[in-house]
């Protein structure tokens, strides 16, 4: 299917005979594969007698060579999949199998994309970015402190560089545009955090998605915000470069070096919120974050800090 898709991705008409000759199958086999492409990948393919087949819109697929051509600085090994359960899951598998880090896992589509607290991450084919960077961490919990917040800052700067306006951060790891989600971040660990471990920085960015009725929250995409289609290969290269810069600074100085700039980007600074931990709810006012990336809340006139992967933050006036 991928060979056929690569022939059609230019958005031009191609005859069934030419497509069959290019991939070594009959015209009827081409027709069956095109039906499968439409059903499996939710693509629209126009069929016009005498002209052939045409994708409804040109498609740019992820490509390691194209990413390298856009790249500046260190280039990480990259594994690109047409379909995978989850780029984070594959990153964890490769790390456990001995793949040397850092390395990058990308996919055109995820069949079981994951968000925080077990939520599904909707992952349509070739529209968005499903990105997992695997890093080795040697003997230092300090290297993990505030890491998801640092990743959020890096993503925010990349989006701004592509012309996305009014972008900001929500603790601990969402990137929003005027209250609509554009990026989610999921960090996962394998190994011993006190000795040697691997951390997977999972980043999902809504890039060229323009309609999707499966997403259960308000969302937007880079294309909706800028009005232009985004080259995902260029986006990957820009994200790689920004992460290299921010991660080096984090390793050297810790999260405290990012505290002030994260608070400047915090969309909920000073807002009345509810912090949900299982069945427990804590109401307070957002004061910012501490030097380890924990959430600072004023609760009944007293400042308290909270951290943990299972916490959920909501606006109190948010219906």
XYZ file of C-alpha atoms in Angstrom:
319
model
C 0.000 0.000 0.000
C 2.824 2.384 0.828
C 4.314 1.973 -2.670
C 0.948 2.855 -4.169
C 0.539 5.804 -1.842
C 3.983 7.131 -2.789
C 2.910 7.117 -6.434
C -0.311 8.992 -5.668
C 1.020 11.464 -3.100
C 1.681 14.203 -5.708
C -2.084 14.752 -5.986
C -2.077 14.204 -9.775
C -4.054 11.695 -11.838
C -2.427 8.299 -12.477
C -3.932 5.618 -14.685
C -4.666 2.205 -13.231
C -2.434 0.683 -15.917
C 0.526 2.914 -14.975
C 0.058 2.269 -11.263
C -0.144 -1.481 -11.832
C 2.982 -1.475 -13.988
C 4.909 0.544 -11.371
C 4.174 -1.861 -8.523
C 3.935 -5.071 -10.564
C 0.248 -5.955 -10.145
C -2.853 -6.033 -12.336
C -5.281 -3.125 -12.760
C -7.894 -5.027 -10.746
C -5.364 -5.502 -7.928
C -4.675 -1.766 -8.027
C -8.427 -1.116 -7.682
C -8.638 -3.430 -4.651
C -5.614 -1.796 -2.999
C -7.050 1.667 -3.588
C -10.307 0.606 -1.915
C -8.254 -0.716 0.980
C -6.330 2.570 1.176
C -9.557 4.549 1.382
C -11.065 2.334 4.062
C -7.940 1.692 6.114
C -6.376 5.163 6.068
C -9.536 7.260 5.649
C -8.184 8.868 2.476
C -10.366 10.223 -0.327
C -9.349 9.061 -3.808
C -11.067 10.496 -6.893
C -11.755 8.090 -9.750
C -12.346 9.603 -13.209
C -12.890 7.434 -16.284
C -10.188 8.024 -18.845
C -7.913 9.863 -16.397
C -7.360 7.398 -13.570
C -6.987 7.947 -9.837
C -6.078 11.019 -7.817
C -5.721 11.722 -4.105
C -8.169 14.439 -3.019
C -5.201 16.409 -1.653
C -1.435 16.040 -2.133
C 0.270 14.118 0.672
C 3.721 14.636 2.173
C 4.907 11.518 3.976
C 7.538 11.422 6.681
C 10.969 10.790 5.211
C 14.321 10.438 6.995
C 16.245 11.999 4.108
C 13.931 15.030 3.985
C 14.264 15.490 7.757
C 18.059 15.356 7.409
C 17.988 18.005 4.666
C 16.144 20.407 6.997
C 18.279 19.501 10.020
C 20.808 21.628 11.838
C 23.020 20.288 14.616
C 23.115 16.682 15.825
C 21.032 14.178 13.870
C 19.437 11.339 15.804
C 18.754 7.894 14.336
C 15.105 7.862 13.240
C 12.685 4.949 12.886
C 9.628 5.781 10.745
C 6.552 3.526 10.684
C 3.522 3.589 8.418
C 1.345 2.251 11.261
C 2.262 1.337 14.831
C 0.410 0.869 18.092
C 2.188 3.815 19.731
C 5.490 5.560 19.082
C 6.094 5.659 22.854
C 5.509 1.906 23.138
C 7.911 1.253 20.265
C 10.491 3.555 21.846
C 10.285 1.587 25.101
C 10.591 -1.726 23.212
C 13.654 -0.569 21.272
C 15.315 0.772 24.435
C 14.684 -2.533 26.237
C 16.117 -4.391 23.222
C 19.375 -2.422 23.463
C 18.962 0.318 20.838
C 21.465 3.052 21.729
C 19.860 6.348 22.740
C 19.148 9.044 21.766
C 16.911 7.905 18.925
C 13.591 8.960 17.449
C 10.429 7.017 16.586
C 7.866 8.538 14.210
C 4.669 7.150 12.710
C 2.189 8.158 10.047
C -0.584 6.665 12.182
C -1.016 5.116 15.636
C -3.556 2.374 16.247
C -3.340 2.785 20.035
C -1.991 6.299 20.602
C -1.873 7.211 24.284
C -2.324 10.408 26.230
C -1.965 11.016 29.955
C -3.940 8.917 32.441
C -4.678 6.266 29.809
C -6.623 8.516 27.448
C -6.652 7.749 23.730
C -4.686 10.045 21.419
C -6.537 10.240 18.089
C -3.975 9.624 15.329
C -5.250 9.990 11.739
C -2.925 8.956 8.927
C -0.291 11.441 7.660
C -2.031 14.498 9.131
C -0.312 15.075 12.475
C 2.986 14.412 14.208
C 3.416 11.361 16.444
C 6.918 11.742 17.830
C 8.845 9.874 20.544
C 12.411 10.788 21.495
C 14.206 8.239 23.665
C 16.972 9.475 25.966
C 19.321 7.639 28.333
C 19.494 9.111 31.838
C 22.448 8.115 34.023
C 21.989 8.270 37.778
C 20.087 11.426 38.367
C 16.482 12.077 39.303
C 17.406 15.762 38.946
C 17.641 15.228 35.185
C 13.946 14.276 35.185
C 12.698 17.200 37.290
C 10.386 19.441 35.298
C 11.302 17.628 32.091
C 7.763 17.575 30.657
C 7.528 21.330 31.279
C 10.805 21.901 29.418
C 9.482 19.840 26.496
C 6.330 21.980 26.508
C 8.408 25.152 26.274
C 10.397 23.698 23.366
C 7.217 22.752 21.492
C 5.688 26.176 22.135
C 8.721 27.907 20.621
C 8.648 25.658 17.564
C 4.951 26.390 16.999
C 5.603 30.107 17.333
C 8.383 29.750 14.768
C 5.848 28.292 12.325
C 3.528 31.265 12.816
C 1.104 29.878 15.412
C -0.077 32.795 17.583
C -1.581 32.955 21.089
C 0.112 29.688 22.083
C 0.794 28.962 25.749
C 1.183 26.229 28.343
C -1.014 24.436 30.864
C 0.557 22.478 33.712
C 1.899 19.885 33.493
C 2.209 19.144 29.788
C -0.415 20.613 27.463
C 0.180 23.238 24.791
C -2.928 25.291 24.048
C -4.046 28.008 21.651
C -6.853 30.149 23.110
C -7.971 27.252 25.290
C -7.843 24.680 22.483
C -5.389 21.802 22.654
C -2.766 21.674 19.929
C -0.149 19.438 21.592
C -0.032 16.751 24.260
C 3.115 15.422 25.932
C 3.552 12.025 27.613
C 6.792 11.049 29.353
C 7.424 7.388 30.191
C 10.323 5.665 31.963
C 11.939 2.251 31.764
C 14.759 1.193 34.082
C 15.927 2.507 37.452
C 15.605 6.314 37.802
C 18.196 6.251 40.616
C 20.754 4.472 38.402
C 20.360 4.072 34.629
C 17.030 4.522 32.896
C 15.543 5.559 29.590
C 12.919 8.269 29.288
C 10.615 8.511 26.287
C 9.481 12.026 25.404
C 6.209 11.440 23.571
C 4.877 14.456 21.687
C 1.641 14.575 19.699
C 1.093 17.733 17.644
C -2.058 18.486 15.645
C -0.438 19.620 12.406
C -2.652 19.498 9.310
C -5.834 18.002 10.809
C -8.873 20.076 9.837
C -11.795 17.905 10.947
C -12.142 14.990 13.337
C -15.199 13.935 15.314
C -13.304 11.423 17.481
C -11.499 14.007 19.628
C -13.389 14.473 22.909
C -12.096 17.957 23.785
C -11.660 21.332 22.125
C -8.716 21.220 19.749
C -6.986 23.135 16.999
C -4.122 22.461 14.606
C -1.187 24.322 13.110
C -2.971 24.428 9.758
C -6.158 25.826 11.283
C -4.163 28.520 13.075
C -1.872 29.529 10.197
C -4.067 28.793 7.185
C -1.299 26.866 5.409
C -0.295 23.212 5.151
C 2.771 22.394 7.257
C 5.645 20.205 6.029
C 5.941 17.655 8.839
C 9.522 16.771 7.875
C 10.547 20.380 8.410
C 8.590 20.383 11.672
C 10.459 17.294 12.914
C 13.821 18.902 12.104
C 12.849 22.126 13.913
C 11.583 20.210 16.951
C 14.781 18.145 17.070
C 16.912 21.283 17.036
C 14.867 23.066 19.707
C 14.856 20.014 21.979
C 18.619 19.609 21.634
C 19.071 23.182 22.824
C 16.598 23.022 25.732
C 17.616 19.546 26.920
C 21.290 20.573 27.060
C 20.348 23.594 29.153
C 18.181 21.432 31.415
C 21.010 18.915 31.943
C 23.391 21.711 32.879
C 21.216 23.938 35.068
C 18.117 21.908 36.022
C 14.522 23.097 35.801
C 15.139 26.152 37.992
C 16.668 27.851 34.920
C 13.285 27.526 33.140
C 10.977 28.398 36.030
C 10.446 32.080 35.233
C 9.962 31.655 31.483
C 7.562 28.754 32.018
C 5.460 30.909 34.338
C 5.411 33.681 31.720
C 3.913 31.176 29.272
C 1.489 29.699 31.834
C -2.023 30.372 30.562
C -3.600 29.615 33.941
C -1.346 31.824 36.088
C -3.509 33.409 38.813
C -6.610 31.402 37.864
C -8.983 29.574 40.205
C -8.509 25.858 39.606
C -9.355 22.418 40.906
C -6.572 19.830 41.159
C -7.943 16.315 40.774
C -6.085 13.278 42.139
C -8.305 10.216 41.877
C -11.322 10.921 44.087
C -9.576 13.859 45.801
C -10.194 17.441 44.683
C -8.171 20.443 45.873
C -9.352 23.965 45.062
C -6.839 26.776 44.861
C -5.290 29.624 42.901
C -2.363 28.976 40.539
C 0.786 30.746 41.774
C 3.134 29.133 39.264
C 5.646 26.292 39.451
C 8.500 25.512 41.817
C 12.153 24.807 41.012
C 11.403 21.115 40.412
C 8.448 21.729 38.101
C 5.757 21.101 40.722
C 2.529 23.132 40.662
C 2.337 25.936 43.233
C -1.187 26.550 44.487
C -2.564 28.898 47.104
C -4.943 26.692 49.113
C -6.930 28.418 51.861
C -4.317 31.169 52.062
C -1.365 28.752 52.241
C 1.076 28.015 49.401
C 1.440 24.316 48.595
C 3.298 22.413 45.852
C 1.992 19.377 43.997
C 3.612 16.992 41.519
C 2.813 13.618 40.020
C 1.802 12.050 36.745
C -1.781 11.245 37.746
C -2.840 14.795 38.611
C -5.389 16.656 36.502
C -5.861 20.420 36.552
C -9.165 22.101 35.656
C -10.454 25.654 35.723
C -13.087 26.070 38.407
C -15.283 28.212 36.143
C -14.882 25.766 33.239
C -18.231 24.140 32.508
